[in-house]
């Protein structure tokens, strides 16, 4: 009995200690993840005639499927869209879907048009293309795509860009946010969550340097907005992710050419409390060929897919579209330009 008690005492004193009194070795380093952003289409073929919207969904292997609001509409409404910021414009949003033998497509679109000239329209949206047999809530298995299109973004009619000066653009962003939890999240480690996000975008164009810079999250925190767009998949009843997107800032930079198009991967992600170890992404877009009253392109549109990794192995992703206007394009009583959808 005495010997057994002594053994128990020794074991209790040495529990948690390594041989020789040295501290336990540190946990193995977090493996460096492979970040693989997907270049987003930015533009795709669209038409808007007699209130029928047609959109080509572009696969990443080059194939396309054409969906329209006459044959593929699952729902269409305008109840939650903010008021169009341009006078004499209307807007509407729709969910289109196609359940095909070799895929399933869910497509969200929002189109705005000039009441006096419906051919003057702008359409934006994003799609999810699922492998055969994949349920729609399995978002991580789907191929994502985002796009903005309209006559004022036609590359065959490029903008007449100023050669000097600067311009500021303010607008809105929206898309899908996903987060895979690393080991610092305890019981959540290894799980992932997703939700829709919205935010305000600030862009500055330097025409002397042919340089465009911007930030998502710097004007106002990025917000969770479930059910805004893909209500069959993400609903307002879904719980918010434990890792909120609110405190992330996404910084962008790109050079643009004479056609007003730009594409770059100079993207940085920051957070006040989480250590970002890597970020990678794609950013591509276009200046409008319609000038504002000051002679600057009245808007800049762009799409992005941003991945980032954190010190504990967590991985986040923002896939979205932006539409930003110059203050001179806005009506005088629109002080909150961040509501551009």
CSV table of N, CA and C in Angstrom, one decimal, residues 263-334:
chain,number,residue,atom,x,y,z
A,263,UNK,N,-7.3,44.7,-63.9
A,263,UNK,CA,-7.3,43.4,-63.3
A,263,UNK,C,-6.0,43.2,-62.6
A,264,UNK,N,-6.0,42.8,-61.3
A,264,UNK,CA,-4.8,42.7,-60.5
A,264,UNK,C,-5.1,41.7,-59.4
A,265,UNK,N,-4.0,41.4,-58.7
A,265,UNK,CA,-4.1,40.5,-57.5
A,265,UNK,C,-3.5,41.2,-56.3
A,266,UNK,N,-3.3,42.5,-56.3
A,266,UNK,CA,-2.8,43.3,-55.2
A,266,UNK,C,-3.9,43.5,-54.2
A,267,UNK,N,-4.1,42.5,-53.3
A,267,UNK,CA,-5.2,42.6,-52.3
A,267,UNK,C,-4.6,42.2,-51.0
A,268,UNK,N,-4.9,43.1,-50.0
A,268,UNK,CA,-4.5,42.8,-48.6
A,268,UNK,C,-5.7,42.8,-47.7
A,269,UNK,N,-5.7,41.8,-46.8
A,269,UNK,CA,-6.8,41.7,-45.8
A,269,UNK,C,-6.2,42.0,-44.4
A,270,UNK,N,-6.9,42.8,-43.6
A,270,UNK,CA,-6.4,43.1,-42.3
A,270,UNK,C,-7.6,42.9,-41.3
A,271,UNK,N,-7.2,42.7,-40.0
A,271,UNK,CA,-8.2,42.5,-38.9
A,271,UNK,C,-7.5,43.0,-37.6
A,272,UNK,N,-8.2,43.7,-36.8
A,272,UNK,CA,-7.6,44.3,-35.6
A,272,UNK,C,-7.1,43.3,-34.5
A,273,UNK,N,-7.7,42.1,-34.5
A,273,UNK,CA,-7.3,41.1,-33.5
A,273,UNK,C,-6.8,39.8,-34.0
A,274,UNK,N,-7.1,39.4,-35.2
A,274,UNK,CA,-6.7,38.2,-35.8
A,274,UNK,C,-5.5,38.4,-36.7
A,275,UNK,N,-4.5,37.5,-36.6
A,275,UNK,CA,-3.3,37.6,-37.4
A,275,UNK,C,-3.5,37.0,-38.7
A,276,UNK,N,-3.4,37.8,-39.8
A,276,UNK,CA,-3.6,37.3,-41.1
A,276,UNK,C,-2.2,37.0,-41.6
A,277,UNK,N,-2.0,35.7,-42.0
A,277,UNK,CA,-0.7,35.2,-42.4
A,277,UNK,C,-0.5,35.3,-43.9
A,278,UNK,N,-1.6,35.1,-44.6
A,278,UNK,CA,-1.5,35.2,-46.1
A,278,UNK,C,-2.9,35.7,-46.7
A,279,UNK,N,-2.8,36.3,-47.8
A,279,UNK,CA,-4.0,36.7,-48.5
A,279,UNK,C,-3.7,36.6,-50.0
A,280,UNK,N,-4.7,36.2,-50.7
A,280,UNK,CA,-4.6,36.1,-52.2
A,280,UNK,C,-5.9,36.3,-52.8
A,281,UNK,N,-5.9,36.9,-54.0
A,281,UNK,CA,-7.2,37.2,-54.6
A,281,UNK,C,-7.1,37.7,-56.0
A,282,UNK,N,-8.3,37.9,-56.6
A,282,UNK,CA,-8.4,38.5,-57.9
A,282,UNK,C,-9.3,39.7,-57.9
A,283,UNK,N,-9.0,40.7,-58.6
A,283,UNK,CA,-9.8,41.9,-58.7
A,283,UNK,C,-9.8,42.4,-60.1
A,284,UNK,N,-11.0,42.5,-60.7
A,284,UNK,CA,-11.1,42.9,-62.1
A,284,UNK,C,-12.4,43.7,-62.3
A,285,UNK,N,-12.3,44.7,-63.2
A,285,UNK,CA,-13.4,45.6,-63.3
A,285,UNK,C,-13.3,46.5,-64.5
A,286,UNK,N,-14.2,47.6,-64.5
A,286,UNK,CA,-14.3,48.4,-65.7
A,286,UNK,C,-14.8,49.8,-65.3
A,287,UNK,N,-14.3,50.8,-65.9
A,287,UNK,CA,-14.9,52.2,-65.8
A,287,UNK,C,-16.0,52.3,-66.8
A,288,UNK,N,-17.1,53.0,-66.4
A,288,UNK,CA,-18.2,53.3,-67.3
A,288,UNK,C,-17.8,54.2,-68.4
A,289,UNK,N,-18.5,54.0,-69.6
A,289,UNK,CA,-18.2,54.9,-70.7
A,289,UNK,C,-19.2,56.1,-70.7
A,290,UNK,N,-19.9,56.3,-69.7
A,290,UNK,CA,-20.8,57.4,-69.5
A,290,UNK,C,-20.2,58.4,-68.5
A,291,UNK,N,-19.9,59.6,-68.9
A,291,UNK,CA,-19.3,60.6,-68.0
A,291,UNK,C,-20.3,61.2,-67.0
A,292,UNK,N,-19.8,61.7,-65.9
A,292,UNK,CA,-20.6,62.5,-65.0
A,292,UNK,C,-20.5,63.9,-65.4
A,293,UNK,N,-21.1,64.9,-64.6
A,293,UNK,CA,-21.1,66.3,-65.0
A,293,UNK,C,-19.7,66.9,-65.0
A,294,UNK,N,-18.8,66.2,-64.3
A,294,UNK,CA,-17.4,66.7,-64.2
A,294,UNK,C,-16.5,66.1,-65.2
A,295,UNK,N,-17.0,65.2,-66.1
A,295,UNK,CA,-16.2,64.6,-67.1
A,295,UNK,C,-15.5,63.3,-66.7
A,296,UNK,N,-15.7,62.8,-65.5
A,296,UNK,CA,-15.2,61.6,-65.0
A,296,UNK,C,-16.1,60.4,-65.4
A,297,UNK,N,-15.7,59.2,-65.6
A,297,UNK,CA,-16.6,58.1,-65.7
A,297,UNK,C,-17.5,58.1,-64.5
A,298,UNK,N,-18.8,57.9,-64.8
A,298,UNK,CA,-19.8,58.1,-63.7
A,298,UNK,C,-19.7,56.9,-62.7
A,299,UNK,N,-19.2,55.7,-63.1
A,299,UNK,CA,-19.2,54.6,-62.2
A,299,UNK,C,-18.0,53.7,-62.5
A,300,UNK,N,-17.6,52.9,-61.4
A,300,UNK,CA,-16.7,51.8,-61.6
A,300,UNK,C,-17.3,50.6,-61.0
A,301,UNK,N,-17.3,49.5,-61.8
A,301,UNK,CA,-17.8,48.2,-61.3
A,301,UNK,C,-16.7,47.2,-61.3
A,302,UNK,N,-16.8,46.2,-60.4
A,302,UNK,CA,-15.7,45.2,-60.3
A,302,UNK,C,-16.2,44.0,-59.6
A,303,UNK,N,-15.5,42.9,-59.7
A,303,UNK,CA,-15.7,41.7,-59.0
A,303,UNK,C,-14.5,41.2,-58.4
A,304,UNK,N,-14.6,40.3,-57.4
A,304,UNK,CA,-13.5,39.9,-56.6
A,304,UNK,C,-13.7,38.5,-56.0
A,305,UNK,N,-12.6,37.8,-55.8
A,305,UNK,CA,-12.6,36.6,-55.0
A,305,UNK,C,-11.4,36.6,-54.2
A,306,UNK,N,-11.5,36.8,-52.9
A,306,UNK,CA,-10.4,37.0,-51.9
A,306,UNK,C,-10.4,35.8,-50.9
A,307,UNK,N,-9.2,35.2,-50.8
A,307,UNK,CA,-9.0,34.2,-49.8
A,307,UNK,C,-7.9,34.7,-48.8
A,308,UNK,N,-8.1,34.3,-47.5
A,308,UNK,CA,-7.0,34.7,-46.5
A,308,UNK,C,-6.9,33.6,-45.5
A,309,UNK,N,-5.7,33.5,-44.9
A,309,UNK,CA,-5.4,32.5,-43.9
A,309,UNK,C,-4.9,33.2,-42.7
A,310,UNK,N,-5.2,32.6,-41.5
A,310,UNK,CA,-4.9,33.2,-40.2
A,310,UNK,C,-3.9,32.3,-39.4
A,311,UNK,N,-3.3,32.8,-38.4
A,311,UNK,CA,-2.3,32.1,-37.7
A,311,UNK,C,-2.7,30.8,-37.1
A,312,UNK,N,-4.0,30.6,-36.8
A,312,UNK,CA,-4.4,29.4,-36.2
A,312,UNK,C,-4.9,28.3,-37.2
A,313,UNK,N,-4.7,28.7,-38.5
A,313,UNK,CA,-5.2,27.8,-39.5
A,313,UNK,C,-6.5,28.1,-40.1
A,314,UNK,N,-7.2,29.1,-39.6
A,314,UNK,CA,-8.5,29.5,-40.1
A,314,UNK,C,-8.3,30.0,-41.5
A,315,UNK,N,-9.3,29.8,-42.4
A,315,UNK,CA,-9.3,30.3,-43.7
A,315,UNK,C,-10.6,31.0,-44.0
A,316,UNK,N,-10.6,32.2,-44.6
A,316,UNK,CA,-11.8,33.0,-44.9
A,316,UNK,C,-11.8,33.3,-46.4
A,317,UNK,N,-13.0,33.6,-46.9
A,317,UNK,CA,-13.2,33.9,-48.3
A,317,UNK,C,-14.3,34.9,-48.5
A,318,UNK,N,-14.1,35.9,-49.3
A,318,UNK,CA,-15.1,36.9,-49.8
A,318,UNK,C,-15.2,36.8,-51.3
A,319,UNK,N,-16.4,36.5,-51.8
A,319,UNK,CA,-16.6,36.5,-53.2
A,319,UNK,C,-17.7,37.5,-53.5
A,320,UNK,N,-17.5,38.6,-54.3
A,320,UNK,CA,-18.5,39.6,-54.4
A,320,UNK,C,-18.4,40.5,-55.6
A,321,UNK,N,-19.3,41.4,-55.7
A,321,UNK,CA,-19.4,42.4,-56.8
A,321,UNK,C,-19.6,43.8,-56.1
A,322,UNK,N,-19.0,44.8,-56.8
A,322,UNK,CA,-19.0,46.2,-56.3
A,322,UNK,C,-19.6,47.1,-57.4
A,323,UNK,N,-20.3,48.1,-57.0
A,323,UNK,CA,-20.7,49.1,-58.0
A,323,UNK,C,-20.6,50.5,-57.2
A,324,UNK,N,-19.8,51.3,-57.8
A,324,UNK,CA,-19.5,52.6,-57.1
A,324,UNK,C,-19.7,53.8,-58.1
A,325,UNK,N,-20.3,54.8,-57.6
A,325,UNK,CA,-20.6,56.0,-58.4
A,325,UNK,C,-19.8,57.2,-57.9
A,326,UNK,N,-19.6,58.2,-58.8
A,326,UNK,CA,-19.0,59.5,-58.3
A,326,UNK,C,-20.1,60.3,-57.6
A,327,UNK,N,-19.7,61.1,-56.6
A,327,UNK,CA,-20.7,61.9,-55.9
A,327,UNK,C,-21.5,62.8,-56.8
A,328,UNK,N,-20.8,63.2,-58.0
A,328,UNK,CA,-21.5,64.1,-58.9
A,328,UNK,C,-22.7,63.4,-59.6
A,329,UNK,N,-22.7,62.0,-59.6
A,329,UNK,CA,-23.7,61.3,-60.2
A,329,UNK,C,-25.0,61.1,-59.3
A,330,UNK,N,-24.7,61.3,-58.0
A,330,UNK,CA,-25.8,61.1,-57.1
A,330,UNK,C,-26.7,62.3,-57.0
A,331,UNK,N,-28.0,62.1,-56.7
A,331,UNK,CA,-28.9,63.2,-56.4
A,331,UNK,C,-28.5,63.9,-55.1
A,332,UNK,N,-28.8,65.2,-55.0
A,332,UNK,CA,-28.4,65.9,-53.8
A,332,UNK,C,-28.8,65.4,-52.5
A,333,UNK,N,-30.0,64.7,-52.4
A,333,UNK,CA,-30.5,64.2,-51.1
A,333,UNK,C,-30.0,62.8,-50.8
A,334,UNK,N,-29.1,62.3,-51.6
A,334,UNK,CA,-28.6,60.9,-51.3
A,334,UNK,C,-27.3,61.0,-50.6
